[in-house]
Coordinates of N, CA and C in Angstrom, one line a residue:
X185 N -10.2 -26.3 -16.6 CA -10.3 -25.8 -15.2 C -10.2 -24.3 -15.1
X186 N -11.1 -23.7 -14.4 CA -10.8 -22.5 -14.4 C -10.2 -21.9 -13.2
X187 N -9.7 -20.4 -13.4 CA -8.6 -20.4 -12.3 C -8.8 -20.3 -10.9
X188 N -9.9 -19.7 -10.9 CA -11.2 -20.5 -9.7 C -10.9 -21.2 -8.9
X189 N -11.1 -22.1 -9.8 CA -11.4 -23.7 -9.3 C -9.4 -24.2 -8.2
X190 N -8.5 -23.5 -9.0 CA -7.1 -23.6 -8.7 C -6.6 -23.2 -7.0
X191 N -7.8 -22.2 -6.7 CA -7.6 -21.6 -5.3 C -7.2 -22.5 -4.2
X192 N -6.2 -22.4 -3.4 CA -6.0 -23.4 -2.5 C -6.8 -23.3 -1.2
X193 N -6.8 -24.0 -0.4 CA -7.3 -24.1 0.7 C -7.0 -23.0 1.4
X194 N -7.9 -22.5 2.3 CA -7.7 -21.2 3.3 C -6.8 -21.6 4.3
X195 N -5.6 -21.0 4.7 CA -4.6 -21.3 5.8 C -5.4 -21.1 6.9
X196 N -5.1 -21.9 7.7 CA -5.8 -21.7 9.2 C -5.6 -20.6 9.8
X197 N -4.2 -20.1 9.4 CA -3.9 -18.7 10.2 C -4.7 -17.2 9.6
X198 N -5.5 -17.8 8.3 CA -6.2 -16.9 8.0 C -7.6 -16.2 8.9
X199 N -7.8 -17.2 9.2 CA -8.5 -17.1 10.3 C -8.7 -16.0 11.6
X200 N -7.7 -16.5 12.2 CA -6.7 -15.7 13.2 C -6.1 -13.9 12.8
X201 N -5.8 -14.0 12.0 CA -5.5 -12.3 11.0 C -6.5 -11.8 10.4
X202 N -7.6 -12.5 10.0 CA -8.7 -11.8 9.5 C -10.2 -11.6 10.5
X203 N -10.0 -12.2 11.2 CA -10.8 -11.9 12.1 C -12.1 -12.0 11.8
X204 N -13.1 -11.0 11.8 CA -14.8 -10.5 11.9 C -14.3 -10.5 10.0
X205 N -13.8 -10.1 9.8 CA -13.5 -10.2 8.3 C -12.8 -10.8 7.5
X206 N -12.8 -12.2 8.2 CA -12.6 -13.3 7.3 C -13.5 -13.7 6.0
X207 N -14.6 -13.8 6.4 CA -15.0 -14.3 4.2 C -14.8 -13.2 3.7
X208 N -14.6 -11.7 4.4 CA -14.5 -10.7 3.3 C -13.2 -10.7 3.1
X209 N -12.2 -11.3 3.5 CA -10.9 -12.0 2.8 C -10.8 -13.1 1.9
X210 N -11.8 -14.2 2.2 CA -12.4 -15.2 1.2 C -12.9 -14.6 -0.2
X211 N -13.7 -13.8 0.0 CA -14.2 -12.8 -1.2 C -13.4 -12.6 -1.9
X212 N -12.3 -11.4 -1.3 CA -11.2 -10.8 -2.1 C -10.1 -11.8 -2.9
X213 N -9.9 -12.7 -2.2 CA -9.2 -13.8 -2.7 C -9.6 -14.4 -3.9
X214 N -11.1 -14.6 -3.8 CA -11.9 -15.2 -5.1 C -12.0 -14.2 -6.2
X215 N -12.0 -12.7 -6.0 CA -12.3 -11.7 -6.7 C -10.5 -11.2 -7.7
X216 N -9.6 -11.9 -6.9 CA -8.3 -11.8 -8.0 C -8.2 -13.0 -8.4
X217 N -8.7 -14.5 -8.0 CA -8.7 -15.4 -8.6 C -9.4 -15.3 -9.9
X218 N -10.4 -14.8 -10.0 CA -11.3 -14.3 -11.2 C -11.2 -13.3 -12.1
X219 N -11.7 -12.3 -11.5 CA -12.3 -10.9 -12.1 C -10.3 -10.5 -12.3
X220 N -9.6 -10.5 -11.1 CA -8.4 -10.1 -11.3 C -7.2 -11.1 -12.4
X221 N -7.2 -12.3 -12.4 CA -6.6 -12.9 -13.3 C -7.2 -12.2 -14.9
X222 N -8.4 -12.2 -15.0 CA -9.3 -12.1 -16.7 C -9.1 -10.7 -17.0
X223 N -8.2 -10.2 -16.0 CA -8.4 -8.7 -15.9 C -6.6 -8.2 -16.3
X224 N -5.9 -9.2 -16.0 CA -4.6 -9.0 -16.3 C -3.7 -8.6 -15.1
X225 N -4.7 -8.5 -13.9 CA -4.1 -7.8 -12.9 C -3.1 -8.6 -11.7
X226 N -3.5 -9.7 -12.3 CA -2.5 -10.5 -11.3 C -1.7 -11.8 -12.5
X227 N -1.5 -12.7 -12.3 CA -0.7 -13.8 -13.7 C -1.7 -14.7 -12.7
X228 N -1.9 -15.7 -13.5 CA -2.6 -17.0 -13.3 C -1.7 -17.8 -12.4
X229 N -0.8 -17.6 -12.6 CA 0.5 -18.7 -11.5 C 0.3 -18.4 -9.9
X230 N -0.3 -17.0 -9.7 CA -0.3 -16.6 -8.8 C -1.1 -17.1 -7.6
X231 N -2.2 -17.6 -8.6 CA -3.2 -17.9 -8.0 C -3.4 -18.8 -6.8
X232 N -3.0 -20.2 -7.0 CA -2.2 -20.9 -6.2 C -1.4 -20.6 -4.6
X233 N -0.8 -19.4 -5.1 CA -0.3 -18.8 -3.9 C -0.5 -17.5 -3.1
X234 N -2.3 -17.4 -3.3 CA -2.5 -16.6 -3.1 C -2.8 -15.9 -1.5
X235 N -3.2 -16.8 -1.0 CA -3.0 -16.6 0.4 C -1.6 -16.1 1.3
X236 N -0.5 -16.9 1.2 CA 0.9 -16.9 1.9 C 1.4 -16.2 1.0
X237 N 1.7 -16.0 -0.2 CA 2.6 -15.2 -1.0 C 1.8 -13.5 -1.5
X238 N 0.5 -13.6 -0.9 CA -0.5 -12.1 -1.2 C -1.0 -11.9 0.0
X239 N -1.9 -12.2 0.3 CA -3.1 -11.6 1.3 C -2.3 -11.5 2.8
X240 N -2.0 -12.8 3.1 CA -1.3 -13.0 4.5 C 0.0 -12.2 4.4
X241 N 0.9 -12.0 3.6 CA 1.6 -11.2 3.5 C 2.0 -10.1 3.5
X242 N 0.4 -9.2 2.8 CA 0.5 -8.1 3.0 C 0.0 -7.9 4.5
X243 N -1.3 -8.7 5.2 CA -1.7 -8.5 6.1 C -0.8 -8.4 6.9
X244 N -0.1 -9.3 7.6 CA 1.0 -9.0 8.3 C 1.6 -7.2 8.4
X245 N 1.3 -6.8 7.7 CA 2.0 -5.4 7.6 C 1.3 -4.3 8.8
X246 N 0.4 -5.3 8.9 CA -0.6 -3.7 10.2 C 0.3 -4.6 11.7
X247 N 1.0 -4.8 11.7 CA 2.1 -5.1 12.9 C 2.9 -3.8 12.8
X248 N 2.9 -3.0 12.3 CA 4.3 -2.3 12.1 C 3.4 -1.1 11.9
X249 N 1.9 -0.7 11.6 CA 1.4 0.6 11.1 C 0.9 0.8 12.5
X250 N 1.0 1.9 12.9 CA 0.1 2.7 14.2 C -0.9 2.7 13.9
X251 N -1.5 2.8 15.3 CA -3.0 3.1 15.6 C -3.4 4.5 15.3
X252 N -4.6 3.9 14.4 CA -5.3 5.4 14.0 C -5.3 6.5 12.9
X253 N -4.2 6.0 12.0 CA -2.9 7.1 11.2 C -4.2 7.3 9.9
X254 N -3.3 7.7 9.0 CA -3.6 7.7 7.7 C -3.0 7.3 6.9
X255 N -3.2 6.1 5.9 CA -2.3 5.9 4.8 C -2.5 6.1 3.6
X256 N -1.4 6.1 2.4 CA -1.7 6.1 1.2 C -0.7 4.8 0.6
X257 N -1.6 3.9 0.1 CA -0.8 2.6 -0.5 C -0.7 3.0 -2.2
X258 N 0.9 3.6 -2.0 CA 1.2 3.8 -3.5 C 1.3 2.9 -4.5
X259 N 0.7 2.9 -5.7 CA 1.3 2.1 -6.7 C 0.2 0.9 -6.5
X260 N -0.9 1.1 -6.1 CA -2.1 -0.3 -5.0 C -2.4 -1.3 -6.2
X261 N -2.0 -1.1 -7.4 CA -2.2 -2.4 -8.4 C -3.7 -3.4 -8.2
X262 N -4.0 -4.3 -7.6 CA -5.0 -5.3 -7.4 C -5.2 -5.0 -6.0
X263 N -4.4 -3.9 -5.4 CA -5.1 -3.6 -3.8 C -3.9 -4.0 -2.7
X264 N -3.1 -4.4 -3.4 CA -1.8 -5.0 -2.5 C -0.6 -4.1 -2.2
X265 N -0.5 -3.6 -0.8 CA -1.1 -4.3 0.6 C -2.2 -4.0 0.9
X266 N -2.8 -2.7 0.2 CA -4.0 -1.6 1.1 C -5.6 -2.5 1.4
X267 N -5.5 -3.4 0.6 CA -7.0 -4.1 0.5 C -6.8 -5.2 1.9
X268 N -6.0 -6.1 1.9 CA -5.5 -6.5 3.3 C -5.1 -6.0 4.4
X269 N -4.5 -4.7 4.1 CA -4.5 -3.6 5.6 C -5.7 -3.3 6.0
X270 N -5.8 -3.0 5.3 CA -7.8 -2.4 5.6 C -8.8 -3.3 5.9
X271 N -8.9 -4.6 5.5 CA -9.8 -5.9 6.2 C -9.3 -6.0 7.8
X272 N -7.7 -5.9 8.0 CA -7.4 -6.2 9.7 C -7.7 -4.8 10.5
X273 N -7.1 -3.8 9.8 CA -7.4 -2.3 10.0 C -8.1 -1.7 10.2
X274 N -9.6 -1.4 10.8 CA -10.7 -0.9 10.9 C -10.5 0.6 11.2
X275 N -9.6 0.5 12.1 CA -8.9 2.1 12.6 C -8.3 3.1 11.6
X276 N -7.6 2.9 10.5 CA -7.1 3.2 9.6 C -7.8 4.1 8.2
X277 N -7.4 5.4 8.2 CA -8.2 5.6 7.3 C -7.4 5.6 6.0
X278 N -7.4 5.0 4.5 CA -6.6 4.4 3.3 C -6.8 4.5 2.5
X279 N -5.7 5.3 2.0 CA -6.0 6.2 0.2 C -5.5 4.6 -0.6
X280 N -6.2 4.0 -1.6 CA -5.8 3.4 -2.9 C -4.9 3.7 -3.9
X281 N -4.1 4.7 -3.9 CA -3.2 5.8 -5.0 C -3.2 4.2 -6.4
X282 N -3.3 4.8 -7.4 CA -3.2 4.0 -8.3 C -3.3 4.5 -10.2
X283 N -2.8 4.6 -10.7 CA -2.8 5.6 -12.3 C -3.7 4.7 -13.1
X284 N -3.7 3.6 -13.3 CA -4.5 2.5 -14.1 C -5.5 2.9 -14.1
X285 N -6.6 3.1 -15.3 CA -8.3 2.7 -15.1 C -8.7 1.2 -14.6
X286 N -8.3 0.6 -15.5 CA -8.4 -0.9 -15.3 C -8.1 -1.3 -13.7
X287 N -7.1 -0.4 -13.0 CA -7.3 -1.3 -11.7 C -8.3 -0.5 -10.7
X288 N -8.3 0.9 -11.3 CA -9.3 1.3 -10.1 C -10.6 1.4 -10.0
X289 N -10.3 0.6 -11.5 CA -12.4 0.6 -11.6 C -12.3 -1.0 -10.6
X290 N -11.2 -1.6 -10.7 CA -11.5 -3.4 -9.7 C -11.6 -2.6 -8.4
X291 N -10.3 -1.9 -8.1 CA -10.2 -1.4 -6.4 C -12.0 -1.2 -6.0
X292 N -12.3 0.1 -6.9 CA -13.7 0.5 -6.5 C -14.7 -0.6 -6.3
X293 N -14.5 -1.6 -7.4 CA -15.5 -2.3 -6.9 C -15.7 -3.2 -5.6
X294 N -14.1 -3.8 -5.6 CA -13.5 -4.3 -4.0 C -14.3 -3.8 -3.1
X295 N -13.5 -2.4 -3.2 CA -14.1 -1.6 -1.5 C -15.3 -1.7 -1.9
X296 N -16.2 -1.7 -2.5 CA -17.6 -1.1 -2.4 C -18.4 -2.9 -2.5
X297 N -17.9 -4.0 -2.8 CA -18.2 -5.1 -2.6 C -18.4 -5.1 -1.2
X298 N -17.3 -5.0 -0.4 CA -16.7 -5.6 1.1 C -17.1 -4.3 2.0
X299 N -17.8 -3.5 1.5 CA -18.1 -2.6 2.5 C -16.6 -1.5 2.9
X300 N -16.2 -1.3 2.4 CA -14.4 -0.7 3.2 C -15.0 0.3 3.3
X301 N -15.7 1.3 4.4 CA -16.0 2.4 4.0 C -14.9 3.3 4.7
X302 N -13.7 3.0 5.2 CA -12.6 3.4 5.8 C -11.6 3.7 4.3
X303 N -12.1 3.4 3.4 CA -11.0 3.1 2.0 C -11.6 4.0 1.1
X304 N -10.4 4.6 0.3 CA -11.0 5.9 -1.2 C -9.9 5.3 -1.9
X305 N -10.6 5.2 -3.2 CA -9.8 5.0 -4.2 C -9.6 6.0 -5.1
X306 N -8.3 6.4 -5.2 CA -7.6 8.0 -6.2 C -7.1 6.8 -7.1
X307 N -7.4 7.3 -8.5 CA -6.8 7.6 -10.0 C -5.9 8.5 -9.8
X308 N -4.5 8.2 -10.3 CA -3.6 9.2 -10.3 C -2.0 8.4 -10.0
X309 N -1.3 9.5 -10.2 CA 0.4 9.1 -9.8 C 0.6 10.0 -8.8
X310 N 1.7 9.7 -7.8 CA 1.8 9.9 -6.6 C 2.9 11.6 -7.1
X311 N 3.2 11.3 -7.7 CA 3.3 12.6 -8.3 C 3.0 14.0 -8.3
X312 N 1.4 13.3 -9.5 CA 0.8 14.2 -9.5 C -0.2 14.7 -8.5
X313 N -0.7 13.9 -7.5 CA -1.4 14.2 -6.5 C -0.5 14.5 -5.4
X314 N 0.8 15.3 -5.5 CA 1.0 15.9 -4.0 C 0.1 17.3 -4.1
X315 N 0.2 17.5 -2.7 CA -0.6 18.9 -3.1 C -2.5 18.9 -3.1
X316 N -2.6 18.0 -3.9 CA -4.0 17.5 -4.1 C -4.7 16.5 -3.0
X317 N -3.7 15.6 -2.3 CA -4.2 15.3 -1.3 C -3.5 15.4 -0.2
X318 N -4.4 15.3 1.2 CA -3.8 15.6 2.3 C -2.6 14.6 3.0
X319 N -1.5 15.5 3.4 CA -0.7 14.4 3.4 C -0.7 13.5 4.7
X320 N -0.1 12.4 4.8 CA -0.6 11.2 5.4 C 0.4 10.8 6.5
X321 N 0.4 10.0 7.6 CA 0.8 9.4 8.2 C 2.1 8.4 8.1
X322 N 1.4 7.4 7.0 CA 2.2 6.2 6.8 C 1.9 6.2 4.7
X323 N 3.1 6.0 4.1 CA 2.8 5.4 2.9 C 2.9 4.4 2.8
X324 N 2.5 3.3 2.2 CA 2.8 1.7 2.2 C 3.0 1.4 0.4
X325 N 3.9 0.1 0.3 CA 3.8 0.3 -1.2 C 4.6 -1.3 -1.3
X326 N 4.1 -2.5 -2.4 CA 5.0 -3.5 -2.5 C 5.0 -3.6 -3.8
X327 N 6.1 -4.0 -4.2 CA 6.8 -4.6 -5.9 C 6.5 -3.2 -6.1
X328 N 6.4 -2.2 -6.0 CA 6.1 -1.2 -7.1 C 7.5 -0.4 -8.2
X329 N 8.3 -0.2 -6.7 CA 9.9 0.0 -7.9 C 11.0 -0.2 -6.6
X330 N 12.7 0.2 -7.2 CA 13.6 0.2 -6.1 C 13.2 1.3 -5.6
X331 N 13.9 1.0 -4.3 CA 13.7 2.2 -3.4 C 14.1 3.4 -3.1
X332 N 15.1 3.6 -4.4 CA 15.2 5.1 -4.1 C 14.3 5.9 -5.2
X333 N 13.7 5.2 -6.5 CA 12.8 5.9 -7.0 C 11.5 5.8 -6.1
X334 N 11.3 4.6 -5.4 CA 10.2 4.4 -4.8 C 9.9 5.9 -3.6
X335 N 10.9 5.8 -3.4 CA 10.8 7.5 -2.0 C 10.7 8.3 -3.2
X336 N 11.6 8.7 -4.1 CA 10.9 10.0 -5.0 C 9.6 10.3 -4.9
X337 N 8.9 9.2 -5.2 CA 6.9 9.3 -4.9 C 6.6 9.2 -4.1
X338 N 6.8 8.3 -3.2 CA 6.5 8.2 -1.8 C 6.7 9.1 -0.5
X339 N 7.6 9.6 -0.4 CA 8.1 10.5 0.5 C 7.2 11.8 0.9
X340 N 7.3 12.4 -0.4 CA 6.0 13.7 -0.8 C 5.1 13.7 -0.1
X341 N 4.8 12.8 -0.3 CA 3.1 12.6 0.4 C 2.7 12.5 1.5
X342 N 3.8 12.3 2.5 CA 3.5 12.1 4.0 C 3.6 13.6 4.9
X343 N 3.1 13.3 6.2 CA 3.2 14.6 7.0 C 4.4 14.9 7.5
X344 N 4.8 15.2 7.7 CA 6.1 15.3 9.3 C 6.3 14.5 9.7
X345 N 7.7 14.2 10.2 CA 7.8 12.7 11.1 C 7.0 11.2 10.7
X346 N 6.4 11.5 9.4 CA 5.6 10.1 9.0 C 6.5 9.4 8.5
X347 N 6.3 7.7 7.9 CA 7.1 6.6 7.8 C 6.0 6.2 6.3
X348 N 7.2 6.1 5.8 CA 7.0 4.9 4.2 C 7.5 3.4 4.5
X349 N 6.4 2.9 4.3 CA 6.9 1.4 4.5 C 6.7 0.6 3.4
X350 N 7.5 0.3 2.8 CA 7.8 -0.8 1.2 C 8.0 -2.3 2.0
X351 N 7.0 -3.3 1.2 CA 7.5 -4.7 1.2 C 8.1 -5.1 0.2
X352 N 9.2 -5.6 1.2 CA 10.3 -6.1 0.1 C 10.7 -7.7 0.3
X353 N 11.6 -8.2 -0.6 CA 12.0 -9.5 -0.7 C 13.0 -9.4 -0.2
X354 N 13.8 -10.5 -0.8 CA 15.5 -11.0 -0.6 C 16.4 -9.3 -0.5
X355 N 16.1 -8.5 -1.6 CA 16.7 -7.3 -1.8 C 17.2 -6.3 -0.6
X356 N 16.1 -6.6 0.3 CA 15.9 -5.2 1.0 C 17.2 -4.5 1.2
X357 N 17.6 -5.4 1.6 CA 19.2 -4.8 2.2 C 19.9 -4.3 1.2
X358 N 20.2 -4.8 0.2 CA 21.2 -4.2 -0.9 C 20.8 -2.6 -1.2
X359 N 18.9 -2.7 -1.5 CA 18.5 -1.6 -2.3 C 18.5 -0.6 -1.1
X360 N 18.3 -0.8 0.4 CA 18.0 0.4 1.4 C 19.7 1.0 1.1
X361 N 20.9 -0.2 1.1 CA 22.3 0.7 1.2 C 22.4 1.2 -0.1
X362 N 22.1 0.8 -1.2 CA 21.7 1.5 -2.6 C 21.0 3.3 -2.9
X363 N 20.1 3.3 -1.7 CA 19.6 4.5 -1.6 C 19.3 5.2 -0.7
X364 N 20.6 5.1 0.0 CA 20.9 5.9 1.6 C 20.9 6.9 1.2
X365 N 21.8 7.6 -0.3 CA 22.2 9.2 -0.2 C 21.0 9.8 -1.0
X366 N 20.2 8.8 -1.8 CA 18.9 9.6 -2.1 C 17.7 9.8 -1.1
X367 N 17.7 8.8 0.0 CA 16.4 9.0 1.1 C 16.9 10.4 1.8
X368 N 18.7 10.3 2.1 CA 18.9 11.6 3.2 C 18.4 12.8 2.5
X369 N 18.4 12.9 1.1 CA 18.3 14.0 0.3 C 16.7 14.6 0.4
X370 N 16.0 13.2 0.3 CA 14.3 13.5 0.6 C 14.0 13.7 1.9
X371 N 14.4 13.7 2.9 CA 14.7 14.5 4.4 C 14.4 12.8 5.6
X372 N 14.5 12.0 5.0 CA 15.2 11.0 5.3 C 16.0 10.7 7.0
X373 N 15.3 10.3 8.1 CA 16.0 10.1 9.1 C 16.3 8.9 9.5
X374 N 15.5 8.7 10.0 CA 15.7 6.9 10.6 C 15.6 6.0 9.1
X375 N 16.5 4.6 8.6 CA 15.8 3.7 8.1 C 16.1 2.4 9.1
X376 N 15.2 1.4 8.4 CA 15.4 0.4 9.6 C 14.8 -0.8 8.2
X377 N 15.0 -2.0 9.0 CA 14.9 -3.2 7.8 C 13.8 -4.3 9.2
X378 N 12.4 -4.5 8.8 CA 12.0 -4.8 9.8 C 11.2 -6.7 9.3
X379 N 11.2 -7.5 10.1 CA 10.3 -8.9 10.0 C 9.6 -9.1 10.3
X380 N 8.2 -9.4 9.4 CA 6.7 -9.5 10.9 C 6.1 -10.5 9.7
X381 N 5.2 -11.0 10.9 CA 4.2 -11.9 10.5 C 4.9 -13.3 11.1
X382 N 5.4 -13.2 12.1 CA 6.1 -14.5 12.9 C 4.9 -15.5 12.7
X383 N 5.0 -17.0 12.5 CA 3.6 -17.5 12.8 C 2.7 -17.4 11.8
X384 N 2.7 -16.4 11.2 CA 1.7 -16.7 9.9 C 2.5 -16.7 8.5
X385 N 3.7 -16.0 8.3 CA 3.9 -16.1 6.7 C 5.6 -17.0 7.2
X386 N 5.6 -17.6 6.2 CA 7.4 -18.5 6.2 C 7.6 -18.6 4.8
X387 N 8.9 -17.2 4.3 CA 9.3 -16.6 5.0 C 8.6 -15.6 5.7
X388 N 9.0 -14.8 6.9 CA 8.7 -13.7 7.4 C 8.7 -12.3 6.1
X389 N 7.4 -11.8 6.1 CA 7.3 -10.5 5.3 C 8.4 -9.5 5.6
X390 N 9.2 -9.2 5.2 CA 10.6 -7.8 5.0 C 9.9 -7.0 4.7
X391 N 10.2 -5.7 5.4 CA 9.2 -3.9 5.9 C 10.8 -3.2 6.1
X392 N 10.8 -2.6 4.4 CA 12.0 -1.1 4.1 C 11.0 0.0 5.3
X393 N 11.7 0.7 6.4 CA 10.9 1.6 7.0 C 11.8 2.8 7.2
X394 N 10.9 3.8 6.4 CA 11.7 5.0 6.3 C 11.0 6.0 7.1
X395 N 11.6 6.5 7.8 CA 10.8 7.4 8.5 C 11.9 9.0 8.2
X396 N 10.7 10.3 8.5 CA 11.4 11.2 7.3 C 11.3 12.3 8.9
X397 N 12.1 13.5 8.8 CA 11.7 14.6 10.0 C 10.9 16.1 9.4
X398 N 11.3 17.0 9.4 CA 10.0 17.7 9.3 C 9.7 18.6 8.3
X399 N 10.7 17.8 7.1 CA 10.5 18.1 5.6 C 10.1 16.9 4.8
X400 N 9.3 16.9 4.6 CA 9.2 15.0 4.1 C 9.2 15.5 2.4
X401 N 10.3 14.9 1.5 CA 10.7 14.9 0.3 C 12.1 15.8 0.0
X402 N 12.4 16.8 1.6 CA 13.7 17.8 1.7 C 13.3 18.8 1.2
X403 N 14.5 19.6 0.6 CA 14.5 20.7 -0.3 C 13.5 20.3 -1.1
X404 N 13.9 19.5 -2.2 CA 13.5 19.6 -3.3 C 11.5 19.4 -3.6
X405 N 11.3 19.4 -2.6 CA 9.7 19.6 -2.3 C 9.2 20.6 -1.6
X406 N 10.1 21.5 -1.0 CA 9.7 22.0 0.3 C 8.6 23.2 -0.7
X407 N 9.5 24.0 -1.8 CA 8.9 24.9 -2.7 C 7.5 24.3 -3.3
X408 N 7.8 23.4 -3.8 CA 6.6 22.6 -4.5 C 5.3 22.8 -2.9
X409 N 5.6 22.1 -2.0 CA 4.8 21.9 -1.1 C 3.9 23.4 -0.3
X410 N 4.7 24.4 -0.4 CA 4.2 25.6 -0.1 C 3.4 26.0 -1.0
X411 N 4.1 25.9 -2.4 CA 3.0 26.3 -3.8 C 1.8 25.6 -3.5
X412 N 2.0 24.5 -3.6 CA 0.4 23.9 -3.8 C -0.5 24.2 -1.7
X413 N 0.1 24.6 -0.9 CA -0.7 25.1 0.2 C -1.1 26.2 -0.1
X414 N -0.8 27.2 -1.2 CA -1.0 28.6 -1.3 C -2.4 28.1 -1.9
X415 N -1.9 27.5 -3.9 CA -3.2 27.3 -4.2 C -4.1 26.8 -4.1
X416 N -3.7 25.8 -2.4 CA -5.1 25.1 -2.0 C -5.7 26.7 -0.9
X417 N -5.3 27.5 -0.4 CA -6.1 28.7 0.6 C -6.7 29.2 -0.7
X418 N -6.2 29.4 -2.0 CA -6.4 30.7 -2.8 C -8.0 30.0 -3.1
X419 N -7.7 28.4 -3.5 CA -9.5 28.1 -4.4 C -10.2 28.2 -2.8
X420 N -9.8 28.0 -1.7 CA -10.9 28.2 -0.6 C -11.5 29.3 -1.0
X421 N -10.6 30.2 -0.6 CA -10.6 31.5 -0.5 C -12.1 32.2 -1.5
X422 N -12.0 31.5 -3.0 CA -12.4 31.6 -3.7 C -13.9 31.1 -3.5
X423 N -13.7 29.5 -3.1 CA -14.9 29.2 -3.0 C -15.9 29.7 -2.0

């Protein structure tokens, strides 16, 4: 049997959350049941639960992202959350961030399968691309690490007053009181522990929401972050 064949039935509430872009959720779903299992990018166990425990899961997350923003989904692995934000999301415009070849040659093909022309896929570590890209609104990011390494990369990259939002499991709580004194350090204001997707996922998806004020990463970026504004006027300048 191939893993294909294993896909469960579409939840009714798929329907309802995916809207005008429902089979291009059908699509995606068949495209990690396939291309992404043979690919390494998901486990074969997964498959099975791929709807409630992936797609609907992440989907749920545009309950909590504003209208209009910018995101960058760190760490986007097989597309998760960013490939499901962006099917309910039409408003949204959505960086891929991702270091792997192997996943962003799949991402590219995704978006460019399903049409995402709201979606760019970056090669790279969130890292290495501060500076390089423009910074964003909202970060989004799930399984990728704990949360106080997870803001090391994440943080950077947002504008002012922007929000990182990590889906989390059972953890949340332990790891957000885990890394109170490293978020305050990355300029860190509000955190909040949020539940959505009432009605479509059981359990309810858990949203770590950090929202930062008008140093996003603190001190220890602020230098970094001017350097690389200089050498982005200097190549204008140039060019």
């Amino acid at each position: 049997m191939s893993e294909a064949a294993e896909l469960p039935p579409v939840p009714e509430q798929a329907r309802d959350v995916f809207g005008d872009r429902y089979a291009d959720a059908v699509r995606y779903a068949e495209l990690l049941a396939e291309a992404g299992v043979k690919r390494g990018l998901i486990g074969p166990r997964e498959v099975p639960r791929l709807w409630e425990r992936h797609l609907l899961n992440c989907a749920v997350l545009s309950e909590v992202v504003p209208e209009g923003v910018t995101v960058c989904d760190v760490g986007s692995g097989a597309g998760l959350p960013g490939i499901p934000l962006a099917l309910v999301r039409e408003d949204l415009k959505i960086t891929l961030l991702e270091p792997l070849l192997r996943r962003t040659n799949f991402l590219t093909e995704v978006v460019e399968l399903l049409g995402l022309d709201h979606v760019t896929v970056v090669r790279g570590r969130a890292e290495e691309v501060m500076g390089k890209l423009p910074p964003v609104h909202v970060v989004t990011a799930r399984a990728v690490a704990p949360l106080d390494r997870l803001a090391t990369w994440g943080i950077p990259l947002l504008r002012p007053y922007g929000e990182m939002l990590a889906l989390k499991g059972d953890t949340a709580e332990e790891e957000l009181k885990a890394a109170t004194a490293a978020l305050s350090k990355l300029g860190a204001e509000v955190t909040s522990i949020l539940h959505v997707g009432e009605g479509v996922v059981e359990p309810m998806s858990t949203v770590v929401r950090v929202e930062v004020g008008e140093s996003p990463g603190g001190v220890r970026f602020a230098a970094k972050r001017a350097k690389a504004a200089r050498t982005g006027r200097t190549r204008r300048r140039r060019g």
